[in-house]
């Protein structure tokens, strides 16, 4: 902060304000967590200045002795952590990891079957706004309208008529476990590759508190900044036979130099994920989500799928006469940060969405448990009772600030100079 203050007081001030925002608000964004100092130290390290192209031992610039060691550690830790035959730690993001997988295993215009975006899938799974849909022909499977869960018989039916070369399992907004055994059976039945995108749940999988897709899939991709609590950036795990092709598709196929500082941060993240403390946080994350879902249900909210088995709780605020947008804004006014989301019953291009997606990874990372989830459920219910009631919102906000003060994110850290 000292150097930043000297060179750029404006950005330094924004960093201080952001740190304060993080400390004083309740982060329920399912796609975020709090980043450990060790990860930030690796991100801010001298490895930022090293230019590398290629892979350890096969680089295009000199001076890579320590960068090679960093990448080798990151790869071997990723493989050990997830029990994978092969890992590539160079993807700039989850989206670039997914693109590289499609271009490694498929020919352009090949068919891919993935989860529908409004039902929980991700843009990079062939959404019309994503370039993935311009390079490959995607079909999408819906969730069952009653249970709001994946209907595996329907996935099989679509696979049998669509004949995909690849099936994608994985979602951004789906609070239930995915049955990888059944997905693998369906894929095998139509001769398709199975890819899992575990971006959201990678931390839960690493801690072994939910089943891993790795044994049943040809390829598994993820990002490091969600439940895994790392920096930004993607990773590809695969069966050994796909390794050479994936390596070439990442470099030189679709990326140039790789950020060694980000790779170092990935290595730190994987090491932390092997520690007992990490497992405790991940188990708490699920317990918290289940408690929050039950608490909101008890306070009159309909929970999509009726509950949760991971870090996500998707609330149907439409059933209470609110739009997802208004709910998101109202919660932000009281210091509860979450995002509006489609729910399965929303139309394909809805004028407004009916859901709010809550995630408990960040609150568990700052030490909150089920007692605090009861308080959070109370605050959400009070805030959404009447978005016009200023006095009530004020009192909820001050409760929230008190709760945050008891659970510092970065204890002892001073962001002033
Ligand atoms: C978040 C997410 C990604 C995208 O990761 P980026 O690193 O932001 O590109 C990909 N797939 C799924 C399922 C995600 O939830």
CSV table of C-alpha atoms and ligand atoms in Angstrom, one decimal:
chain,number,residue,atom,x,y,z
A,1,UNK,CA,0.0,0.0,0.0
A,2,UNK,CA,2.9,2.3,0.7
A,3,UNK,CA,4.2,2.1,-2.9
A,4,UNK,CA,0.7,2.3,-4.4
A,5,UNK,CA,0.0,5.4,-2.3
A,6,UNK,CA,3.2,7.1,-3.7
A,7,UNK,CA,2.5,6.2,-7.3
A,8,UNK,CA,-1.2,6.4,-7.5
A,9,UNK,CA,-3.2,7.8,-4.6
A,10,UNK,CA,-6.4,7.5,-6.5
A,11,UNK,CA,-6.2,3.7,-6.9
A,12,UNK,CA,-4.8,3.4,-3.4
A,13,UNK,CA,-7.9,5.1,-2.1
A,14,UNK,CA,-10.1,2.8,-4.1
A,15,UNK,CA,-8.3,-0.3,-2.7
A,16,UNK,CA,-8.9,1.1,0.8
A,17,UNK,CA,-12.6,1.6,0.1
A,18,UNK,CA,-12.9,-1.8,-1.4
A,19,UNK,CA,-11.3,-3.4,1.6
A,20,UNK,CA,-13.7,-1.5,3.8
A,21,UNK,CA,-16.6,-2.6,1.6
A,22,UNK,CA,-15.5,-6.2,1.9
A,23,UNK,CA,-15.1,-6.0,5.7
A,24,UNK,CA,-18.5,-4.3,6.3
A,25,UNK,CA,-20.8,-6.2,4.0
A,26,UNK,CA,-22.1,-9.8,3.9
A,27,UNK,CA,-20.8,-11.4,0.7
A,28,UNK,CA,-23.4,-13.9,-0.6
A,29,UNK,CA,-22.2,-13.9,-4.2
A,30,UNK,CA,-21.9,-17.6,-5.0
A,31,UNK,CA,-19.2,-16.9,-7.6
A,32,UNK,CA,-16.8,-15.2,-5.0
A,33,UNK,CA,-14.9,-15.9,-1.9
A,34,UNK,CA,-12.3,-14.1,0.2
A,35,UNK,CA,-8.8,-14.4,-1.1
A,36,UNK,CA,-6.1,-15.5,1.5
A,37,UNK,CA,-3.0,-13.3,1.9
A,38,UNK,CA,-0.7,-16.0,0.7
A,39,UNK,CA,-2.5,-16.2,-2.6
A,40,UNK,CA,-2.4,-12.4,-2.9
A,41,UNK,CA,1.3,-12.4,-2.1
A,42,UNK,CA,1.9,-14.8,-4.9
A,43,UNK,CA,-0.2,-12.7,-7.3
A,44,UNK,CA,1.7,-9.6,-6.4
A,45,UNK,CA,5.1,-11.2,-6.6
A,46,UNK,CA,8.1,-10.7,-8.9
A,47,UNK,CA,6.8,-13.6,-11.0
A,48,UNK,CA,4.6,-11.0,-12.7
A,49,UNK,CA,7.5,-9.9,-14.8
A,50,UNK,CA,8.6,-13.2,-16.2
A,51,UNK,CA,7.6,-13.9,-19.8
A,52,UNK,CA,7.1,-17.6,-20.5
A,53,UNK,CA,5.8,-19.4,-23.6
A,54,UNK,CA,5.5,-23.2,-23.9
A,55,UNK,CA,5.8,-25.6,-21.0
A,56,UNK,CA,8.5,-26.4,-18.3
A,57,UNK,CA,11.7,-27.6,-20.0
A,58,UNK,CA,10.4,-26.5,-23.4
A,59,UNK,CA,10.3,-22.7,-23.2
A,60,UNK,CA,10.9,-20.0,-25.8
A,61,UNK,CA,12.8,-17.6,-23.5
A,62,UNK,CA,15.7,-18.1,-21.1
A,63,UNK,CA,15.6,-17.5,-17.4
A,64,UNK,CA,12.7,-19.9,-16.7
A,65,UNK,CA,14.4,-22.0,-14.0
A,66,UNK,CA,12.1,-20.8,-11.2
A,67,UNK,CA,9.1,-20.3,-13.4
A,68,UNK,CA,9.4,-23.9,-14.5
A,69,UNK,CA,9.5,-25.1,-10.8
A,70,UNK,CA,6.4,-23.0,-10.1
A,71,UNK,CA,4.4,-24.5,-13.0
A,72,UNK,CA,5.6,-28.0,-12.2
A,73,UNK,CA,4.5,-27.6,-8.6
A,74,UNK,CA,1.1,-26.2,-9.6
A,75,UNK,CA,0.6,-29.1,-12.1
A,76,UNK,CA,1.6,-31.9,-9.7
A,77,UNK,CA,-0.5,-30.4,-6.8
A,78,UNK,CA,-3.6,-30.0,-9.1
A,79,UNK,CA,-3.2,-33.7,-10.2
A,80,UNK,CA,-2.7,-34.9,-6.6
A,81,UNK,CA,-5.5,-32.8,-5.2
A,82,UNK,CA,-8.1,-34.0,-7.7
A,83,UNK,CA,-6.6,-37.4,-8.6
A,84,UNK,CA,-6.2,-36.4,-12.2
A,85,UNK,CA,-3.9,-38.0,-14.8
A,86,UNK,CA,-3.2,-34.6,-16.5
A,87,UNK,CA,-3.5,-31.0,-15.6
A,88,UNK,CA,-2.9,-27.7,-17.4
A,89,UNK,CA,-2.7,-24.6,-15.2
A,90,UNK,CA,-2.2,-22.0,-17.9
A,91,UNK,CA,-5.7,-21.0,-18.9
A,92,UNK,CA,-6.4,-17.3,-18.3
A,93,UNK,CA,-9.9,-18.1,-17.2
A,94,UNK,CA,-12.6,-20.7,-16.9
A,95,UNK,CA,-14.0,-19.6,-20.2
A,96,UNK,CA,-10.6,-19.9,-22.0
A,97,UNK,CA,-10.2,-23.4,-20.4
A,98,UNK,CA,-13.6,-24.4,-21.8
A,99,UNK,CA,-12.8,-23.1,-25.3
A,100,UNK,CA,-9.5,-24.9,-25.3
A,101,UNK,CA,-11.3,-28.2,-24.4
A,102,UNK,CA,-13.8,-27.8,-27.2
A,103,UNK,CA,-11.1,-27.1,-29.7
A,104,UNK,CA,-8.9,-30.0,-28.4
A,105,UNK,CA,-11.5,-32.7,-28.5
A,106,UNK,CA,-13.8,-31.6,-31.2
A,107,UNK,CA,-13.8,-30.4,-34.8
A,108,UNK,CA,-15.5,-27.1,-35.6
A,109,UNK,CA,-19.3,-27.6,-36.1
A,110,UNK,CA,-19.3,-30.8,-34.0
A,111,UNK,CA,-22.3,-31.1,-31.7
A,112,UNK,CA,-22.3,-30.5,-28.0
A,113,UNK,CA,-25.0,-31.0,-25.4
A,114,UNK,CA,-25.0,-28.8,-22.3
A,115,UNK,CA,-27.3,-27.4,-19.7
A,116,UNK,CA,-29.6,-24.6,-20.6
A,117,UNK,CA,-28.3,-21.2,-19.4
A,118,UNK,CA,-31.6,-20.0,-17.9
A,119,UNK,CA,-31.8,-23.3,-16.1
A,120,UNK,CA,-28.4,-22.9,-14.5
A,121,UNK,CA,-25.8,-23.5,-17.3
A,122,UNK,CA,-22.9,-21.1,-18.2
A,123,UNK,CA,-22.4,-18.7,-21.2
A,124,UNK,CA,-19.4,-20.7,-22.3
A,125,UNK,CA,-21.6,-23.8,-22.7
A,126,UNK,CA,-22.9,-22.6,-26.1
A,127,UNK,CA,-25.0,-19.7,-25.3
A,128,UNK,CA,-26.0,-17.7,-28.3
A,129,UNK,CA,-24.0,-14.6,-27.0
A,130,UNK,CA,-20.8,-16.7,-26.6
A,131,UNK,CA,-18.4,-17.5,-29.5
A,132,UNK,CA,-18.7,-21.1,-28.4
A,133,UNK,CA,-22.0,-21.2,-30.2
A,134,UNK,CA,-20.5,-19.9,-33.4
A,135,UNK,CA,-17.8,-22.7,-33.5
A,136,UNK,CA,-19.9,-25.7,-32.4
A,137,UNK,CA,-23.5,-26.7,-32.7
A,138,UNK,CA,-25.0,-26.8,-29.2
A,139,UNK,CA,-28.2,-28.2,-27.9
A,140,UNK,CA,-29.3,-27.7,-24.3
A,141,UNK,CA,-31.0,-29.8,-21.8
A,142,UNK,CA,-33.6,-28.3,-19.4
A,143,UNK,CA,-34.3,-29.2,-15.8
A,144,UNK,CA,-37.5,-30.9,-14.9
A,145,UNK,CA,-40.2,-28.2,-14.5
A,146,UNK,CA,-41.6,-29.9,-11.3
A,147,UNK,CA,-38.5,-30.9,-9.4
A,148,UNK,CA,-36.2,-28.2,-11.0
A,149,UNK,CA,-33.5,-30.9,-11.1
A,150,UNK,CA,-31.7,-32.4,-14.0
A,151,UNK,CA,-34.0,-35.0,-15.6
A,152,UNK,CA,-31.4,-37.6,-16.7
A,153,UNK,CA,-34.0,-39.6,-18.8
A,154,UNK,CA,-34.6,-36.4,-20.8
A,155,UNK,CA,-30.8,-35.8,-21.2
A,156,UNK,CA,-30.6,-39.3,-22.6
A,157,UNK,CA,-33.5,-38.8,-25.0
A,158,UNK,CA,-32.0,-35.6,-26.3
A,159,UNK,CA,-28.6,-37.2,-26.6
A,160,UNK,CA,-30.0,-40.2,-28.6
A,161,UNK,CA,-31.6,-37.9,-31.2
A,162,UNK,CA,-29.0,-35.1,-31.3
A,163,UNK,CA,-25.9,-37.4,-31.3
A,164,UNK,CA,-23.5,-35.0,-29.6
A,165,UNK,CA,-19.7,-35.5,-29.7
A,166,UNK,CA,-19.5,-34.1,-26.2
A,167,UNK,CA,-21.8,-33.7,-23.2
A,168,UNK,CA,-21.1,-31.0,-20.7
A,169,UNK,CA,-22.1,-31.5,-17.0
A,170,UNK,CA,-21.8,-28.5,-14.8
A,171,UNK,CA,-23.6,-25.3,-13.9
A,172,UNK,CA,-23.4,-21.8,-12.5
A,173,UNK,CA,-26.7,-21.8,-10.8
A,174,UNK,CA,-27.7,-25.3,-9.7
A,175,UNK,CA,-28.0,-26.1,-6.0
A,176,UNK,CA,-28.0,-29.9,-6.4
A,177,UNK,CA,-25.4,-32.6,-6.9
A,178,UNK,CA,-24.8,-33.8,-10.4
A,179,UNK,CA,-24.9,-37.6,-11.0
A,180,UNK,CA,-21.7,-38.0,-12.9
A,181,UNK,CA,-22.2,-41.8,-13.1
A,182,UNK,CA,-25.5,-41.3,-15.0
A,183,UNK,CA,-24.0,-38.6,-17.2
A,184,UNK,CA,-21.1,-40.9,-18.0
A,185,UNK,CA,-23.5,-43.7,-18.9
A,186,UNK,CA,-25.5,-41.4,-21.2
A,187,UNK,CA,-22.3,-40.2,-22.9
A,188,UNK,CA,-20.9,-43.7,-23.3
A,189,UNK,CA,-24.3,-44.8,-24.8
A,190,UNK,CA,-24.0,-42.2,-27.6
A,191,UNK,CA,-20.2,-42.3,-28.0
A,192,UNK,CA,-19.7,-38.8,-26.7
A,193,UNK,CA,-17.0,-37.3,-24.5
A,194,UNK,CA,-18.0,-36.2,-21.1
A,195,UNK,CA,-16.7,-32.9,-19.8
A,196,UNK,CA,-17.5,-31.5,-16.3
A,197,UNK,CA,-17.2,-27.8,-15.6
A,198,UNK,CA,-16.9,-27.6,-11.9
A,199,UNK,CA,-16.1,-23.9,-11.6
A,200,UNK,CA,-18.5,-23.2,-8.8
A,201,UNK,CA,-17.9,-26.3,-6.8
A,202,UNK,CA,-14.2,-26.9,-7.2
A,203,UNK,CA,-13.5,-26.1,-3.5
A,204,UNK,CA,-16.2,-28.5,-2.3
A,205,UNK,CA,-14.8,-31.2,-4.6
A,206,UNK,CA,-11.2,-30.6,-3.5
A,207,UNK,CA,-12.3,-31.0,0.1
A,208,UNK,CA,-14.1,-34.2,-0.8
A,209,UNK,CA,-17.4,-33.0,0.8
A,210,UNK,CA,-19.3,-33.6,-2.5
A,211,UNK,CA,-18.6,-36.3,-5.2
A,212,UNK,CA,-15.8,-35.6,-7.7
A,213,UNK,CA,-16.5,-35.6,-11.5
A,214,UNK,CA,-12.8,-36.5,-12.2
A,215,UNK,CA,-13.0,-40.3,-12.2
A,216,UNK,CA,-16.0,-40.3,-14.6
A,217,UNK,CA,-15.1,-37.6,-17.1
A,218,UNK,CA,-12.7,-37.3,-20.0
A,219,UNK,CA,-12.1,-33.6,-19.1
A,220,UNK,CA,-12.8,-31.4,-16.1
A,221,UNK,CA,-12.4,-27.6,-16.1
A,222,UNK,CA,-12.7,-25.1,-13.3
A,223,UNK,CA,-11.8,-21.6,-12.1
A,224,UNK,CA,-9.9,-20.9,-8.9
A,225,UNK,CA,-11.7,-17.9,-7.4
A,226,UNK,CA,-15.1,-19.4,-6.4
A,227,UNK,CA,-15.4,-22.0,-3.6
A,228,UNK,CA,-11.7,-22.9,-4.1
A,229,UNK,CA,-10.8,-19.5,-2.6
A,230,UNK,CA,-7.9,-18.7,-4.9
A,231,UNK,CA,-6.9,-16.1,-7.5
A,232,UNK,CA,-8.5,-15.8,-10.9
A,233,UNK,CA,-7.6,-18.2,-13.7
A,234,UNK,CA,-8.7,-21.6,-15.1
A,235,UNK,CA,-7.4,-25.2,-14.9
A,236,UNK,CA,-8.0,-28.2,-17.2
A,237,UNK,CA,-7.8,-31.7,-15.8
A,238,UNK,CA,-8.0,-34.7,-18.2
A,239,UNK,CA,-7.3,-38.3,-18.9
A,240,UNK,CA,-3.6,-38.5,-19.9
A,241,UNK,CA,-4.5,-39.4,-23.5
A,242,UNK,CA,-5.9,-35.9,-24.1
A,243,UNK,CA,-2.9,-34.1,-22.6
A,244,UNK,CA,-0.9,-33.4,-25.7
A,245,UNK,CA,-3.8,-32.0,-27.7
A,246,UNK,CA,-4.9,-29.8,-24.8
A,247,UNK,CA,-1.4,-28.5,-24.2
A,248,UNK,CA,-1.2,-27.5,-27.9
A,249,UNK,CA,-4.6,-25.9,-27.9
A,250,UNK,CA,-3.7,-23.7,-24.9
A,251,UNK,CA,-0.2,-22.8,-26.2
A,252,UNK,CA,0.3,-21.8,-29.0
A,253,UNK,CA,-3.3,-22.5,-30.0
A,254,UNK,CA,-5.3,-20.0,-28.1
A,255,UNK,CA,-3.0,-18.2,-25.6
A,256,UNK,CA,0.4,-16.5,-25.7
A,257,UNK,CA,2.4,-16.1,-22.5
A,258,UNK,CA,1.1,-17.3,-19.3
A,259,UNK,CA,1.1,-15.3,-16.1
A,260,UNK,CA,3.6,-17.0,-13.8
A,261,UNK,CA,2.3,-15.0,-10.8
A,262,UNK,CA,-1.2,-16.4,-11.4
A,263,UNK,CA,0.2,-19.9,-11.8
A,264,UNK,CA,2.1,-19.5,-8.5
A,265,UNK,CA,-1.2,-18.4,-6.9
A,266,UNK,CA,-2.9,-21.5,-8.2
A,267,UNK,CA,-0.1,-23.6,-6.7
A,268,UNK,CA,-0.6,-21.9,-3.3
A,269,UNK,CA,-4.4,-22.4,-3.6
A,270,UNK,CA,-4.0,-26.2,-4.2
A,271,UNK,CA,-1.6,-26.5,-1.3
A,272,UNK,CA,-4.1,-24.7,1.0
A,273,UNK,CA,-6.9,-26.9,-0.3
A,274,UNK,CA,-5.0,-30.0,1.0
A,275,UNK,CA,-5.0,-28.7,4.6
A,276,UNK,CA,-7.6,-29.8,7.2
A,277,UNK,CA,-8.7,-26.2,7.8
A,278,UNK,CA,-9.8,-25.9,4.2
A,279,UNK,CA,-11.9,-29.0,4.5
A,280,UNK,CA,-13.5,-27.6,7.6
A,281,UNK,CA,-14.5,-24.3,5.7
A,282,UNK,CA,-15.9,-26.3,2.8
A,283,UNK,CA,-18.0,-28.6,5.1
A,284,UNK,CA,-19.2,-25.4,6.9
A,285,UNK,CA,-20.1,-23.8,3.6
A,286,UNK,CA,-22.6,-26.6,2.8
A,287,UNK,CA,-24.0,-26.7,6.4
A,288,UNK,CA,-24.4,-23.0,6.1
A,289,UNK,CA,-26.2,-23.2,2.8
A,290,UNK,CA,-28.6,-25.8,4.1
A,291,UNK,CA,-29.3,-23.8,7.2
A,292,UNK,CA,-29.8,-20.6,5.2
A,293,UNK,CA,-32.2,-22.4,2.8
A,294,UNK,CA,-34.2,-23.9,5.8
A,295,UNK,CA,-34.2,-20.5,7.5
A,296,UNK,CA,-35.6,-18.7,4.4
A,297,UNK,CA,-38.1,-21.4,3.8
A,298,UNK,CA,-39.3,-21.1,7.4
A,299,UNK,CA,-39.7,-17.3,6.8
A,300,UNK,CA,-42.0,-17.9,3.8
A,301,UNK,CA,-39.6,-18.1,0.8
A,302,UNK,CA,-39.8,-20.7,-1.9
A,303,UNK,CA,-36.4,-22.2,-2.4
A,304,UNK,CA,-35.7,-23.5,-6.0
A,305,UNK,CA,-35.4,-27.4,-5.8
A,306,UNK,CA,-36.6,-27.1,-2.2
A,307,UNK,CA,-33.1,-26.9,-0.7
A,308,UNK,CA,-29.4,-27.3,-1.5
A,309,UNK,CA,-26.6,-29.9,-1.5
A,310,UNK,CA,-23.8,-27.4,-2.3
A,311,UNK,CA,-22.9,-23.8,-1.5
A,312,UNK,CA,-25.9,-22.2,-3.4
A,313,UNK,CA,-29.4,-21.3,-2.3
A,314,UNK,CA,-31.6,-20.0,-5.1
A,315,UNK,CA,-34.6,-18.1,-3.8
A,316,UNK,CA,-37.8,-17.6,-5.9
A,317,UNK,CA,-38.5,-14.0,-4.9
A,318,UNK,CA,-41.0,-13.8,-7.7
A,319,UNK,CA,-43.3,-15.9,-5.6
A,320,UNK,CA,-43.3,-13.1,-3.1
A,321,UNK,CA,-44.1,-10.5,-5.7
A,322,UNK,CA,-40.6,-9.1,-6.1
A,323,UNK,CA,-38.3,-9.1,-9.1
A,324,UNK,CA,-34.8,-10.5,-8.8
A,325,UNK,CA,-33.5,-7.0,-9.7
A,326,UNK,CA,-35.4,-5.3,-6.9
A,327,UNK,CA,-34.4,-8.0,-4.4
A,328,UNK,CA,-30.7,-7.6,-5.4
A,329,UNK,CA,-30.9,-3.8,-5.0
A,330,UNK,CA,-32.8,-3.9,-1.7
A,331,UNK,CA,-30.3,-6.4,-0.3
A,332,UNK,CA,-27.4,-4.3,-1.4
A,333,UNK,CA,-28.9,-1.3,0.4
A,334,UNK,CA,-28.6,-3.3,3.7
A,335,UNK,CA,-25.1,-4.6,3.0
A,336,UNK,CA,-26.1,-8.0,1.8
A,337,UNK,CA,-24.4,-8.6,-1.6
A,338,UNK,CA,-26.0,-11.2,-3.9
A,339,UNK,CA,-27.1,-11.4,-7.5
A,340,UNK,CA,-30.3,-11.7,-9.4
A,341,UNK,CA,-30.7,-14.9,-11.3
A,342,UNK,CA,-33.1,-16.7,-13.6
A,343,UNK,CA,-35.0,-19.6,-12.1
A,344,UNK,CA,-36.2,-22.5,-14.2
A,345,UNK,CA,-39.8,-21.2,-14.5
A,346,UNK,CA,-38.6,-17.8,-15.9
A,347,UNK,CA,-39.2,-17.4,-19.7
A,348,UNK,CA,-36.2,-17.9,-21.9
A,349,UNK,CA,-35.6,-14.2,-22.4
A,350,UNK,CA,-37.5,-12.8,-19.4
A,351,UNK,CA,-38.3,-9.1,-19.0
A,352,UNK,CA,-37.0,-9.5,-15.5
A,353,UNK,CA,-35.8,-12.5,-13.5
A,354,UNK,CA,-37.5,-14.1,-10.5
A,355,UNK,CA,-34.6,-15.4,-8.5
A,356,UNK,CA,-31.8,-14.4,-6.3
A,357,UNK,CA,-28.8,-16.6,-6.1
A,358,UNK,CA,-27.1,-16.8,-2.7
A,359,UNK,CA,-23.7,-18.5,-2.0
A,360,UNK,CA,-22.3,-19.3,1.4
A,361,UNK,CA,-18.6,-19.8,0.5
A,362,UNK,CA,-17.4,-16.3,1.5
A,363,UNK,CA,-19.3,-16.2,4.8
A,364,UNK,CA,-17.9,-19.6,5.8
A,365,UNK,CA,-14.4,-18.3,4.8
A,366,UNK,CA,-14.7,-15.5,7.3
A,367,UNK,CA,-15.7,-17.9,10.1
A,368,UNK,CA,-19.5,-17.7,10.1
A,369,UNK,CA,-21.5,-20.8,11.1
A,370,UNK,CA,-25.1,-21.8,11.3
A,371,UNK,CA,-26.0,-19.4,14.1
A,372,UNK,CA,-25.0,-16.5,11.9
A,373,UNK,CA,-27.0,-18.0,9.0
A,374,UNK,CA,-30.1,-17.7,11.2
A,375,UNK,CA,-29.3,-14.0,11.6
A,376,UNK,CA,-28.7,-13.6,7.9
A,377,UNK,CA,-32.0,-15.3,7.0
A,378,UNK,CA,-33.7,-12.9,9.4
A,379,UNK,CA,-32.1,-9.9,7.8
A,380,UNK,CA,-32.9,-11.1,4.3
A,381,UNK,CA,-36.5,-11.7,5.3
A,382,UNK,CA,-36.8,-8.3,7.0
A,383,UNK,CA,-35.2,-6.4,4.1
A,384,UNK,CA,-37.5,-8.0,1.5
A,385,UNK,CA,-40.6,-7.6,3.6
A,386,UNK,CA,-41.0,-4.1,2.2
A,387,UNK,CA,-38.3,-2.5,0.0
A,388,UNK,CA,-39.9,0.9,0.7
A,389,UNK,CA,-39.6,0.7,4.5
A,390,UNK,CA,-36.6,2.9,5.0
A,391,UNK,CA,-36.6,2.7,8.8
A,392,UNK,CA,-36.6,-1.1,8.7
A,393,UNK,CA,-33.9,-1.2,6.1
A,394,UNK,CA,-31.7,1.1,8.3
A,395,UNK,CA,-32.1,-1.2,11.2
A,396,UNK,CA,-31.3,-4.3,9.2
A,397,UNK,CA,-28.2,-2.6,7.8
A,398,UNK,CA,-26.9,-1.8,11.2
A,399,UNK,CA,-27.5,-5.4,12.4
A,400,UNK,CA,-25.4,-6.5,9.4
A,401,UNK,CA,-22.6,-4.1,10.2
A,402,UNK,CA,-22.5,-5.5,13.7
A,403,UNK,CA,-22.4,-9.0,12.5
A,404,UNK,CA,-19.6,-8.3,10.1
A,405,UNK,CA,-17.5,-6.6,12.8
A,406,UNK,CA,-17.5,-9.8,14.7
A,407,UNK,CA,-16.0,-11.8,11.8
A,408,UNK,CA,-13.2,-9.8,10.3
A,409,UNK,CA,-12.1,-11.0,6.8
A,410,UNK,CA,-8.5,-9.8,7.1
A,411,UNK,CA,-7.9,-9.6,10.9
A,412,UNK,CA,-5.1,-7.2,11.8
A,413,UNK,CA,-4.6,-6.0,8.3
A,414,UNK,CA,-4.3,-2.2,7.9
A,415,UNK,CA,-5.2,-0.7,4.5
A,416,UNK,CA,-4.1,2.8,5.6
A,417,UNK,CA,-0.6,4.0,5.1
B,1,LIG,C1,-17.8,-18.9,-13.4
B,1,LIG,C2,-17.9,-20.0,-14.4
B,1,LIG,C3,-17.1,-20.0,-15.5
B,1,LIG,C4,-16.2,-18.9,-16.0
B,1,LIG,O1,-15.1,-18.7,-15.4
B,1,LIG,P1,-14.3,-17.3,-15.8
B,1,LIG,O2,-12.9,-17.6,-15.1
B,1,LIG,O3,-15.0,-16.2,-15.2
B,1,LIG,O4,-14.2,-17.3,-17.2
B,1,LIG,C5,-17.2,-21.1,-16.4
B,1,LIG,N1,-18.1,-22.1,-16.1
B,1,LIG,C6,-18.9,-22.1,-15.1
B,1,LIG,C7,-19.9,-23.2,-14.9
B,1,LIG,C8,-18.9,-21.0,-14.2
B,1,LIG,O5,-19.7,-20.9,-13.2
